[in-house]
CSV table of N, CA and C in Angstrom, one decimal:
chain,number,residue,atom,x,y,z
A,1005,MET,N,-109.7,-43.5,169.3
A,1005,MET,CA,-110.8,-43.1,169.6
A,1005,MET,C,-111.2,-41.4,168.8
A,1006,PHE,N,-112.8,-41.1,169.2
A,1006,PHE,CA,-114.1,-40.5,168.9
A,1006,PHE,C,-114.1,-38.4,168.3
A,1007,VAL,N,-113.2,-38.2,168.2
A,1007,VAL,CA,-112.9,-36.5,167.9
A,1007,VAL,C,-113.9,-35.6,167.2
A,1008,GLN,N,-115.5,-35.4,168.5
A,1008,GLN,CA,-116.2,-34.6,166.6
A,1008,GLN,C,-115.9,-33.3,166.5
A,1009,GLU,N,-116.3,-33.0,165.5
A,1009,GLU,CA,-115.8,-31.7,164.3
A,1009,GLU,C,-116.8,-30.8,165.6
A,1010,SER,N,-115.7,-30.3,165.0
A,1010,SER,CA,-116.0,-28.6,165.0
A,1010,SER,C,-117.2,-28.1,164.2
A,1011,SER,N,-118.6,-27.4,164.7
A,1011,SER,CA,-119.3,-26.7,164.2
A,1011,SER,C,-119.7,-25.6,163.9
A,1012,GLU,N,-118.7,-25.2,164.5
A,1012,GLU,CA,-118.3,-23.5,163.5
A,1012,GLU,C,-118.8,-23.3,162.1
A,1013,ASN,N,-119.2,-22.3,161.7
A,1013,ASN,CA,-119.6,-21.6,160.2
A,1013,ASN,C,-118.5,-21.5,159.6
A,1014,THR,N,-117.6,-22.1,159.3
A,1014,THR,CA,-116.2,-20.8,157.8
A,1014,THR,C,-115.6,-21.9,156.9
A,1015,ALA,N,-115.8,-23.1,157.3
A,1015,ALA,CA,-115.5,-23.5,156.3
A,1015,ALA,C,-116.1,-23.7,154.2
A,1016,ALA,N,-116.0,-24.0,153.9
A,1016,ALA,CA,-117.0,-23.7,152.6
A,1016,ALA,C,-117.4,-24.8,152.2
A,1017,ASN,N,-117.3,-26.0,153.1
A,1017,ASN,CA,-117.7,-27.4,153.1
A,1017,ASN,C,-119.1,-27.7,154.3
A,1018,ASP,N,-118.5,-27.3,155.4
A,1018,ASP,CA,-120.0,-26.9,156.0
A,1018,ASP,C,-121.7,-26.5,155.7
A,1019,GLY,N,-121.6,-26.4,154.9
A,1019,GLY,CA,-122.8,-26.6,154.7
A,1019,GLY,C,-123.5,-28.1,154.1
A,1020,ALA,N,-121.9,-29.0,153.8
A,1020,ALA,CA,-122.8,-30.6,153.9
A,1020,ALA,C,-123.4,-31.2,155.5
A,1021,LYS,N,-122.5,-30.2,156.6
A,1021,LYS,CA,-123.3,-30.7,157.8
A,1021,LYS,C,-124.8,-30.4,158.2
A,1022,TYR,N,-125.1,-29.4,157.7
A,1022,TYR,CA,-126.4,-29.3,157.9
A,1022,TYR,C,-127.9,-29.3,156.8
A,1023,ASP,N,-129.0,-29.1,156.7
A,1023,ASP,CA,-129.6,-28.9,155.7
A,1023,ASP,C,-129.5,-27.2,155.8
A,1024,SER,N,-129.4,-26.8,154.4
A,1024,SER,CA,-129.2,-24.9,154.1
A,1024,SER,C,-129.8,-23.7,154.6
A,1025,ALA,N,-130.9,-24.5,155.2
A,1025,ALA,CA,-132.0,-23.6,156.2
A,1025,ALA,C,-132.0,-23.3,157.7
A,1026,LYS,N,-131.2,-24.5,157.9
A,1026,LYS,CA,-130.5,-24.3,159.2
A,1026,LYS,C,-128.8,-23.3,159.4
A,1027,TYR,N,-127.9,-23.8,158.2
A,1027,TYR,CA,-127.0,-23.4,158.2
A,1027,TYR,C,-126.9,-22.2,158.3
A,1028,ASN,N,-128.0,-21.2,156.8
A,1028,ASN,CA,-128.0,-20.2,156.5
A,1028,ASN,C,-128.7,-19.1,158.1
A,1029,GLU,N,-129.6,-19.8,158.7
A,1029,GLU,CA,-130.1,-19.5,159.8
A,1029,GLU,C,-129.0,-18.5,160.7
A,1030,ARG,N,-128.3,-20.0,161.1
A,1030,ARG,CA,-126.7,-19.8,162.0
A,1030,ARG,C,-125.8,-19.3,160.8
A,1031,SER,N,-125.4,-18.4,160.4
A,1031,SER,CA,-124.9,-17.4,159.6
A,1031,SER,C,-125.8,-16.0,159.7
A,1032,PHE,N,-126.1,-16.3,159.5
A,1032,PHE,CA,-127.7,-15.2,159.9
A,1032,PHE,C,-127.1,-14.8,161.5
A,1033,SER,N,-126.8,-15.5,161.9
A,1033,SER,CA,-126.7,-14.9,162.9
A,1033,SER,C,-125.4,-14.4,163.6
A,1034,THR,N,-124.4,-15.3,163.3
A,1034,THR,CA,-122.8,-15.3,163.4
A,1034,THR,C,-123.1,-13.7,162.4
A,1035,LEU,N,-123.7,-13.0,161.1
A,1035,LEU,CA,-123.1,-12.1,161.0
A,1035,LEU,C,-124.2,-10.8,161.7
A,1036,MET,N,-125.9,-11.1,162.4
A,1036,MET,CA,-125.6,-9.7,163.5
A,1036,MET,C,-124.9,-10.4,164.4
A,1037,ARG,N,-124.7,-11.0,164.9
A,1037,ARG,CA,-123.5,-11.2,166.6
A,1037,ARG,C,-122.5,-10.2,165.7
A,1038,ALA,N,-121.6,-10.9,164.6
A,1038,ALA,CA,-120.1,-9.7,163.5
A,1038,ALA,C,-120.6,-7.5,163.4
A,1039,LEU,N,-121.8,-7.7,163.5
A,1039,LEU,CA,-122.2,-6.4,163.5
A,1039,LEU,C,-122.9,-6.1,164.3
A,1040,ARG,N,-122.6,-6.0,165.0
A,1040,ARG,CA,-123.1,-5.9,166.7
A,1040,ARG,C,-121.6,-5.7,167.7
A,1041,ILE,N,-121.2,-6.6,168.2
A,1041,ILE,CA,-119.6,-6.0,167.6
A,1041,ILE,C,-119.4,-5.1,167.5
A,1042,SER,N,-118.7,-5.8,165.9
A,1042,SER,CA,-117.9,-4.6,165.0
A,1042,SER,C,-118.3,-3.0,165.6
A,1043,GLU,N,-119.6,-2.9,165.7
A,1043,GLU,CA,-120.2,-1.1,165.8
A,1043,GLU,C,-119.4,-0.2,166.8
A,1044,GLY,N,-119.4,0.8,165.6
A,1044,GLY,CA,-118.1,1.8,166.0
A,1044,GLY,C,-116.6,1.4,166.1
A,1045,TYR,N,-116.7,0.3,165.1
A,1045,TYR,CA,-114.7,-0.4,165.7
A,1045,TYR,C,-114.8,-0.3,163.7
A,1046,SER,N,-113.2,-0.8,163.2
A,1046,SER,CA,-112.9,-0.7,161.9
A,1046,SER,C,-113.1,-2.4,162.3
A,1047,SER,N,-113.1,-2.7,160.8
A,1047,SER,CA,-113.4,-4.2,160.8
A,1047,SER,C,-114.0,-4.3,159.4
A,1048,PHE,N,-113.6,-5.5,158.8
A,1048,PHE,CA,-114.2,-6.2,157.5
A,1048,PHE,C,-114.2,-7.2,158.0
A,1049,ILE,N,-115.8,-7.6,157.1
A,1049,ILE,CA,-116.4,-9.2,156.9
A,1049,ILE,C,-117.1,-9.0,155.9
A,1050,LEU,N,-116.6,-10.4,155.2
A,1050,LEU,CA,-116.8,-11.3,153.8
A,1050,LEU,C,-117.8,-11.2,154.3
A,1051,VAL,N,-119.2,-11.4,153.4
A,1051,VAL,CA,-119.8,-11.8,153.4
A,1051,VAL,C,-119.7,-13.0,152.1
A,1052,ASN,N,-119.9,-14.6,151.6
A,1052,ASN,CA,-119.9,-15.2,150.2
A,1052,ASN,C,-121.2,-15.5,150.5
A,1053,CYS,N,-122.2,-15.0,148.9
A,1053,CYS,CA,-122.8,-16.2,148.9
A,1053,CYS,C,-123.4,-15.2,147.3
A,1054,ASN,N,-123.1,-16.7,146.9
A,1054,ASN,CA,-123.5,-17.0,145.2
A,1054,ASN,C,-125.2,-16.8,144.5
A,1055,SER,N,-125.5,-16.1,145.5
A,1055,SER,CA,-126.9,-16.2,144.4
A,1055,SER,C,-127.7,-14.7,145.0
A,1056,LEU,N,-127.4,-14.0,143.8
A,1056,LEU,CA,-127.9,-12.3,144.3
A,1056,LEU,C,-129.1,-12.6,144.2
A,1057,ALA,N,-130.2,-12.9,144.5
A,1057,ALA,CA,-131.5,-12.9,144.5
A,1057,ALA,C,-131.5,-13.3,146.3
A,1058,TRP,N,-131.0,-14.7,146.6
A,1058,TRP,CA,-130.9,-14.7,148.7
A,1058,TRP,C,-130.3,-13.5,148.6
A,1059,ARG,N,-129.4,-12.8,148.5
A,1059,ARG,CA,-128.4,-12.1,149.7
A,1059,ARG,C,-129.3,-10.3,149.4
A,1060,GLN,N,-130.5,-10.3,148.0
A,1060,GLN,CA,-131.1,-9.5,148.4
A,1060,GLN,C,-132.0,-10.1,150.1
A,1061,GLN,N,-132.8,-11.0,150.1
A,1061,GLN,CA,-133.6,-11.5,150.9
A,1061,GLN,C,-132.4,-11.2,152.2
A,1062,ILE,N,-131.2,-11.3,152.4
A,1062,ILE,CA,-130.6,-11.9,153.1
A,1062,ILE,C,-129.9,-9.7,153.9
A,1063,VAL,N,-130.2,-8.7,152.7
A,1063,VAL,CA,-130.0,-7.7,153.3
A,1063,VAL,C,-130.9,-7.2,153.4
A,1064,ASP,N,-132.5,-7.5,152.9
A,1064,ASP,CA,-133.4,-7.0,153.1
A,1064,ASP,C,-134.2,-7.5,154.7
A,1065,ARG,N,-133.4,-8.5,154.9
A,1065,ARG,CA,-133.7,-9.4,156.9
A,1065,ARG,C,-132.6,-8.5,157.7
A,1066,LEU,N,-131.5,-8.0,157.4
A,1066,LEU,CA,-131.1,-7.1,157.6
A,1066,LEU,C,-131.4,-5.7,158.5
A,1067,ALA,N,-132.1,-5.6,157.4
A,1067,ALA,CA,-132.2,-4.3,157.7
A,1067,ALA,C,-133.8,-3.7,157.7
A,1068,ALA,N,-134.6,-5.0,158.2
A,1068,ALA,CA,-136.2,-5.0,159.0
A,1068,ALA,C,-134.8,-5.6,160.7
A,1069,THR,N,-134.6,-6.4,160.3
A,1069,THR,CA,-134.3,-6.2,162.0
A,1069,THR,C,-132.7,-5.8,162.5
A,1070,CYS,N,-131.8,-5.6,161.4
A,1070,CYS,CA,-130.8,-4.4,162.8
A,1070,CYS,C,-131.2,-3.5,163.6
A,1071,PRO,N,-131.1,-2.9,164.8
A,1071,PRO,CA,-131.8,-2.1,165.2
A,1071,PRO,C,-130.8,-0.4,164.7
A,1072,GLN,N,-129.2,-1.0,164.3
A,1072,GLN,CA,-128.8,0.0,163.8
A,1072,GLN,C,-128.5,-0.1,162.3
A,1073,LYS,N,-129.5,0.4,161.5
A,1073,LYS,CA,-129.6,0.4,160.2
A,1073,LYS,C,-128.1,0.4,159.3
A,1074,PRO,N,-127.7,-1.1,158.7
A,1074,PRO,CA,-126.6,-0.5,158.3
A,1074,PRO,C,-126.4,0.4,156.6
A,1075,ARG,N,-125.3,1.1,156.6
A,1075,ARG,CA,-126.1,1.5,155.6
A,1075,ARG,C,-125.9,0.2,153.4
A,1076,GLN,N,-126.4,1.0,153.1
A,1076,GLN,CA,-125.7,-0.3,151.0
A,1076,GLN,C,-125.1,0.7,150.4
A,1077,LEU,N,-123.7,0.5,150.0
A,1077,LEU,CA,-123.0,0.5,148.5
A,1077,LEU,C,-123.2,0.6,147.8
A,1078,PHE,N,-123.9,0.6,146.8
A,1078,PHE,CA,-123.9,-0.2,145.5
A,1078,PHE,C,-122.8,0.4,144.2
A,1079,LEU,N,-121.6,0.2,144.6
A,1079,LEU,CA,-120.9,0.3,143.5
A,1079,LEU,C,-120.8,0.2,142.0
A,1080,PRO,N,-121.0,1.3,141.1
A,1080,PRO,CA,-121.2,1.4,139.6
A,1080,PRO,C,-119.5,0.7,139.5
A,1081,ALA,N,-119.8,0.9,137.8
A,1081,ALA,CA,-119.2,-0.6,137.4
A,1081,ALA,C,-117.8,-0.2,137.0
A,1082,SER,N,-117.8,1.4,136.5
A,1082,SER,CA,-116.6,2.3,136.2
A,1082,SER,C,-115.8,2.5,137.8
A,1083,VAL,N,-116.3,2.3,138.6
A,1083,VAL,CA,-115.0,2.1,140.0
A,1083,VAL,C,-114.1,2.2,140.4
A,1084,THR,N,-112.9,2.5,140.6
A,1084,THR,CA,-111.1,1.9,140.9
A,1084,THR,C,-110.8,1.7,142.2
A,1085,THR,N,-111.4,2.4,142.6
A,1085,THR,CA,-111.5,3.0,144.8
A,1085,THR,C,-111.8,2.7,145.1
A,1086,LEU,N,-111.8,2.3,146.2
A,1086,LEU,CA,-112.7,2.2,147.7
A,1086,LEU,C,-112.6,3.2,148.6
A,1087,TYR,N,-111.4,2.4,148.8
A,1087,TYR,CA,-111.5,3.5,149.7
A,1087,TYR,C,-111.8,5.0,149.9
A,1088,THR,N,-111.7,5.6,148.0
A,1088,THR,CA,-111.9,7.6,148.1
A,1088,THR,C,-113.0,6.9,147.4
A,1089,THR,N,-114.1,5.6,147.3
A,1089,THR,CA,-115.5,5.8,147.4
A,1089,THR,C,-115.7,5.7,148.4
A,1090,ILE,N,-115.2,5.0,149.3
A,1090,ILE,CA,-116.1,4.8,150.9
A,1090,ILE,C,-115.7,6.1,151.3
A,1091,SER,N,-115.2,6.4,151.1
A,1091,SER,CA,-114.7,9.0,151.8
A,1091,SER,C,-116.1,9.3,151.6
A,1092,ALA,N,-116.6,9.4,149.7
A,1092,ALA,CA,-117.6,10.3,149.5
A,1092,ALA,C,-118.4,9.0,150.0
A,1093,GLU,N,-118.7,8.6,150.3
A,1093,GLU,CA,-120.3,8.5,150.4
A,1093,GLU,C,-120.1,8.5,152.2
A,1094,VAL,N,-119.8,7.9,152.5
A,1094,VAL,CA,-119.9,8.0,154.5
A,1094,VAL,C,-119.3,10.3,154.6
A,1095,ASP,N,-119.1,10.8,154.6
A,1095,ASP,CA,-118.9,12.6,154.5
A,1095,ASP,C,-118.3,12.4,156.0
A,1096,GLY,N,-117.6,11.4,156.3
A,1096,GLY,CA,-117.5,11.9,158.1
A,1096,GLY,C,-118.0,11.2,158.2
A,1097,LYS,N,-119.7,11.0,158.1
A,1097,LYS,CA,-120.0,11.2,159.1
A,1097,LYS,C,-120.7,9.1,158.6
A,1098,HIS,N,-120.0,8.6,160.4
A,1098,HIS,CA,-119.9,7.1,159.8
A,1098,HIS,C,-121.2,6.3,160.0
A,1099,PRO,N,-121.5,5.7,159.7
A,1099,PRO,CA,-123.0,4.6,159.7
A,1099,PRO,C,-122.6,3.8,160.5
A,1100,PRO,N,-123.3,2.7,160.9
A,1100,PRO,CA,-123.4,1.8,162.6
A,1100,PRO,C,-122.3,0.6,161.0
A,1101,ALA,N,-122.1,0.6,160.1
A,1101,ALA,CA,-122.2,-0.8,159.0
A,1101,ALA,C,-122.8,0.2,157.3
A,1102,LEU,N,-121.3,-0.5,156.6
A,1102,LEU,CA,-121.6,-0.5,155.7
A,1102,LEU,C,-121.2,-1.6,154.7
A,1103,MET,N,-122.6,-1.8,154.1
A,1103,MET,CA,-122.1,-2.8,153.4
A,1103,MET,C,-122.0,-2.6,151.3
A,1104,ILE,N,-120.8,-3.3,151.2
A,1104,ILE,CA,-120.4,-3.0,149.8
A,1104,ILE,C,-121.2,-3.4,148.5
A,1105,LEU,N,-122.2,-3.4,147.9
A,1105,LEU,CA,-122.5,-4.4,147.7
A,1105,LEU,C,-121.7,-4.4,145.4
A,1106,GLY,N,-122.2,-5.6,144.6
A,1106,GLY,CA,-121.8,-4.8,143.8
A,1106,GLY,C,-120.8,-5.3,143.0
A,1107,LEU,N,-119.9,-5.6,143.9
A,1107,LEU,CA,-117.9,-5.7,143.6
A,1107,LEU,C,-118.0,-7.6,142.1
A,1108,GLU,N,-119.2,-7.5,142.3
A,1108,GLU,CA,-118.9,-8.4,140.6
A,1108,GLU,C,-118.9,-8.1,140.1
A,1109,SER,N,-119.7,-7.3,139.5
A,1109,SER,CA,-120.6,-6.0,138.5
A,1109,SER,C,-119.2,-4.9,138.0
A,1110,VAL,N,-117.7,-4.8,138.6
A,1110,VAL,CA,-116.4,-3.9,139.2
A,1110,VAL,C,-116.1,-4.4,137.4
A,1111,GLU,N,-115.9,-3.5,136.4
A,1111,GLU,CA,-114.9,-4.2,135.3
A,1111,GLU,C,-113.8,-3.5,135.5
A,1112,ALA,N,-112.9,-2.9,136.2
A,1112,ALA,CA,-111.8,-3.1,136.8
A,1112,ALA,C,-111.9,-3.8,138.0
A,1113,ILE,N,-111.8,-4.3,138.1
A,1113,ILE,CA,-112.2,-5.8,139.8
A,1113,ILE,C,-110.2,-5.7,140.0
A,1114,ASP,N,-110.3,-6.0,139.4
A,1114,ASP,CA,-108.1,-6.3,139.8
A,1114,ASP,C,-107.7,-5.4,140.4
A,1115,ARG,N,-107.7,-3.8,139.7
A,1115,ARG,CA,-107.1,-2.6,139.9
A,1115,ARG,C,-108.6,-2.3,140.9
A,1116,LEU,N,-108.9,-2.4,141.2
A,1116,LEU,CA,-109.7,-1.8,142.4
A,1116,LEU,C,-109.1,-2.9,143.8
A,1117,LEU,N,-108.9,-4.3,143.8
A,1117,LEU,CA,-108.5,-5.1,144.9
A,1117,LEU,C,-107.8,-4.8,145.3
A,1118,SER,N,-106.7,-4.0,143.7
A,1118,SER,CA,-105.2,-4.0,145.2
A,1118,SER,C,-104.8,-3.0,145.6
A,1119,SER,N,-106.3,-2.3,145.0
A,1119,SER,CA,-105.5,-0.1,145.3
A,1119,SER,C,-106.4,-0.7,146.6
A,1120,THR,N,-106.8,-1.2,147.0
A,1120,THR,CA,-107.4,-1.5,148.5
A,1120,THR,C,-106.6,-2.2,149.4
A,1121,ASN,N,-105.9,-3.3,148.8
A,1121,ASN,CA,-105.1,-4.5,149.6
A,1121,ASN,C,-103.9,-3.5,150.2
A,1122,LEU,N,-103.1,-2.4,148.8
A,1122,LEU,CA,-102.4,-1.5,149.6
A,1122,LEU,C,-102.5,-0.4,150.5
A,1123,VAL,N,-104.0,-0.2,150.3
A,1123,VAL,CA,-104.3,1.1,151.7
A,1123,VAL,C,-104.7,0.6,152.8
A,1124,CYS,N,-105.0,-1.0,152.8
A,1124,CYS,CA,-106.5,-2.2,153.7
A,1124,CYS,C,-105.9,-1.7,155.5
A,1125,SER,N,-104.5,-0.7,155.6
A,1125,SER,CA,-104.6,-0.1,157.3
A,1125,SER,C,-104.9,0.6,157.0
A,1126,GLU,N,-105.2,1.7,156.0
A,1126,GLU,CA,-105.9,3.0,156.1
A,1126,GLU,C,-106.8,3.1,156.8
A,1127,PHE,N,-107.6,2.1,156.1
A,1127,PHE,CA,-109.6,2.6,156.5
A,1127,PHE,C,-109.8,1.0,157.8
A,1128,SER,N,-109.3,1.7,158.9
A,1128,SER,CA,-109.5,1.6,160.7
A,1128,SER,C,-109.0,2.7,160.7
A,1129,LYS,N,-108.5,4.1,160.2
A,1129,LYS,CA,-107.5,5.0,160.9
A,1129,LYS,C,-109.3,5.6,160.8
A,1130,LYS,N,-109.1,5.6,159.0
A,1130,LYS,CA,-110.4,6.7,158.6
A,1130,LYS,C,-111.6,6.1,159.0
A,1131,PHE,N,-112.2,4.7,159.2
A,1131,PHE,CA,-113.5,3.8,159.6
A,1131,PHE,C,-113.7,3.5,160.6
A,1132,ALA,N,-114.9,4.1,161.3
A,1132,ALA,CA,-114.6,3.4,162.4
A,1132,ALA,C,-115.8,2.8,162.4
A,1133,PHE,N,-116.9,1.7,161.6
A,1133,PHE,CA,-117.7,0.8,161.1
A,1133,PHE,C,-117.1,-0.5,161.1
A,1134,PRO,N,-118.1,-1.1,161.2
A,1134,PRO,CA,-117.5,-2.1,160.2
A,1134,PRO,C,-118.2,-2.4,158.5
A,1135,ILE,N,-116.8,-2.6,158.0
A,1135,ILE,CA,-117.4,-3.3,156.5
A,1135,ILE,C,-117.7,-4.2,155.9
A,1136,VAL,N,-118.3,-4.1,155.2
A,1136,VAL,CA,-118.9,-6.3,154.6
A,1136,VAL,C,-119.0,-5.8,152.8
A,1137,PHE,N,-118.5,-6.9,153.0
A,1137,PHE,CA,-118.1,-7.1,151.2
A,1137,PHE,C,-118.9,-8.0,150.7
A,1138,TRP,N,-120.4,-7.6,150.4
A,1138,TRP,CA,-120.7,-9.0,149.7
A,1138,TRP,C,-119.9,-9.3,148.4
A,1139,VAL,N,-119.6,-11.4,147.9
A,1139,VAL,CA,-119.1,-11.3,147.0
A,1139,VAL,C,-119.3,-13.3,147.2
A,1140,THR,N,-119.2,-13.0,145.8
A,1140,THR,CA,-120.0,-15.0,144.8
A,1140,THR,C,-118.2,-15.7,145.7
A,1141,ASP,N,-118.3,-17.3,145.5
A,1141,ASP,CA,-117.4,-17.9,144.9
A,1141,ASP,C,-116.5,-17.1,144.0
A,1142,GLU,N,-116.1,-16.8,142.7
A,1142,GLU,CA,-114.8,-16.3,141.9
A,1142,GLU,C,-114.7,-15.5,142.7
A,1143,LEU,N,-115.7,-14.5,143.6
A,1143,LEU,CA,-114.7,-13.1,143.5
A,1143,LEU,C,-114.0,-13.5,145.2
A,1144,LEU,N,-114.4,-14.3,145.4
A,1144,LEU,CA,-113.6,-14.5,146.9
A,1144,LEU,C,-112.2,-15.2,146.4
A,1145,ARG,N,-112.6,-16.6,145.6
A,1145,ARG,CA,-111.2,-16.9,145.6
A,1145,ARG,C,-110.3,-15.4,144.1
A,1146,LYS,N,-111.1,-14.7,143.7
A,1146,LYS,CA,-110.0,-13.4,143.7
A,1146,LYS,C,-109.4,-12.6,144.4
A,1147,ILE,N,-109.8,-12.9,145.5
A,1147,ILE,CA,-109.9,-11.3,146.3
A,1147,ILE,C,-108.2,-12.0,147.4
A,1148,ILE,N,-108.9,-13.0,148.0
A,1148,ILE,CA,-108.1,-13.8,148.8
A,1148,ILE,C,-106.8,-14.2,147.2
A,1149,ARG,N,-106.5,-13.9,146.6
A,1149,ARG,CA,-105.0,-14.3,145.1
A,1149,ARG,C,-104.5,-12.9,145.1
A,1150,THR,N,-105.2,-11.6,144.8
A,1150,THR,CA,-105.6,-10.8,144.0
A,1150,THR,C,-104.7,-9.4,145.9
A,1151,ALA,N,-105.9,-9.8,146.7
A,1151,ALA,CA,-105.6,-8.5,148.1
A,1151,ALA,C,-104.9,-9.7,149.9
A,1152,PRO,N,-104.3,-10.4,148.9
A,1152,PRO,CA,-104.2,-11.5,150.6
A,1152,PRO,C,-104.0,-10.6,152.2
A,1153,ASP,N,-103.9,-9.0,152.0
A,1153,ASP,CA,-103.4,-8.4,153.3
A,1153,ASP,C,-105.1,-7.9,153.7
A,1154,LEU,N,-105.6,-8.0,152.3
A,1154,LEU,CA,-106.6,-7.6,153.5
A,1154,LEU,C,-107.5,-8.6,153.6
A,1155,TYR,N,-107.6,-10.3,152.8
A,1155,TYR,CA,-108.6,-10.6,152.9
A,1155,TYR,C,-108.2,-11.7,154.6
A,1156,SER,N,-106.7,-10.7,155.1
A,1156,SER,CA,-106.4,-12.2,156.1
A,1156,SER,C,-107.1,-11.3,157.9
A,1157,ARG,N,-107.9,-9.6,157.0
A,1157,ARG,CA,-107.6,-8.7,157.9
A,1157,ARG,C,-109.9,-9.2,157.9
A,1158,MET,N,-110.4,-10.2,156.9
A,1158,MET,CA,-111.7,-10.3,157.5
A,1158,MET,C,-111.8,-11.2,158.2
A,1159,THR,N,-113.6,-11.3,158.0
A,1159,THR,CA,-114.1,-11.7,158.8
A,1159,THR,C,-115.0,-12.7,158.2
A,1160,THR,N,-115.2,-13.9,158.1
A,1160,THR,CA,-115.5,-14.5,156.3
A,1160,THR,C,-116.9,-15.0,157.3
A,1161,ILE,N,-118.2,-15.4,157.1
A,1161,ILE,CA,-119.0,-15.9,157.0
A,1161,ILE,C,-119.8,-15.6,155.1
A,1162,ARG,N,-120.2,-17.0,155.4
A,1162,ARG,CA,-120.9,-17.5,153.6
A,1162,ARG,C,-122.3,-18.5,154.5
A,1163,PHE,N,-123.0,-18.0,153.1
A,1163,PHE,CA,-124.6,-18.0,152.7
A,1163,PHE,C,-124.5,-19.4,151.7
A,1164,ILE,N,-124.5,-20.2,152.3
A,1164,ILE,CA,-125.8,-21.2,150.5
A,1164,ILE,C,-127.0,-21.0,149.9
A,1165,SER,N,-127.0,-22.0,149.2
A,1165,SER,CA,-128.7,-21.5,148.3
A,1165,SER,C,-128.7,-23.0,147.7
């Protein structure tokens, strides 16, 4: 009996099934839909992209095509807590979405992820907007290992370069 493979865009090896342009276009559509559906609600979206240049192109395209422009938060290398950093950034004014960039350069990333994991349920009480985490493969593995509760609440979208 022949069983057709799912065409979902979540597994790491799905890129082999499509050419990269088609795969990435599907990922972009999925990201746009996730942002639109999550607007006004607390949610975590993890976007896996290993190329910083490619990531910037996607972020620029989002800014150009999203009717409600997502806000960008570039984390300084010295940041130690994400919850308080986001609180200070939004200061009570909720953006349509918040994209977290620069996680790969945070010096105390294990501490940041551990503290975020401990308070991840508090995010939904205070932040009524989607939070998009841009991560590399290495950082993704670290999140899975260091912040499993946070990871279990995330929708994952992958771009290949």
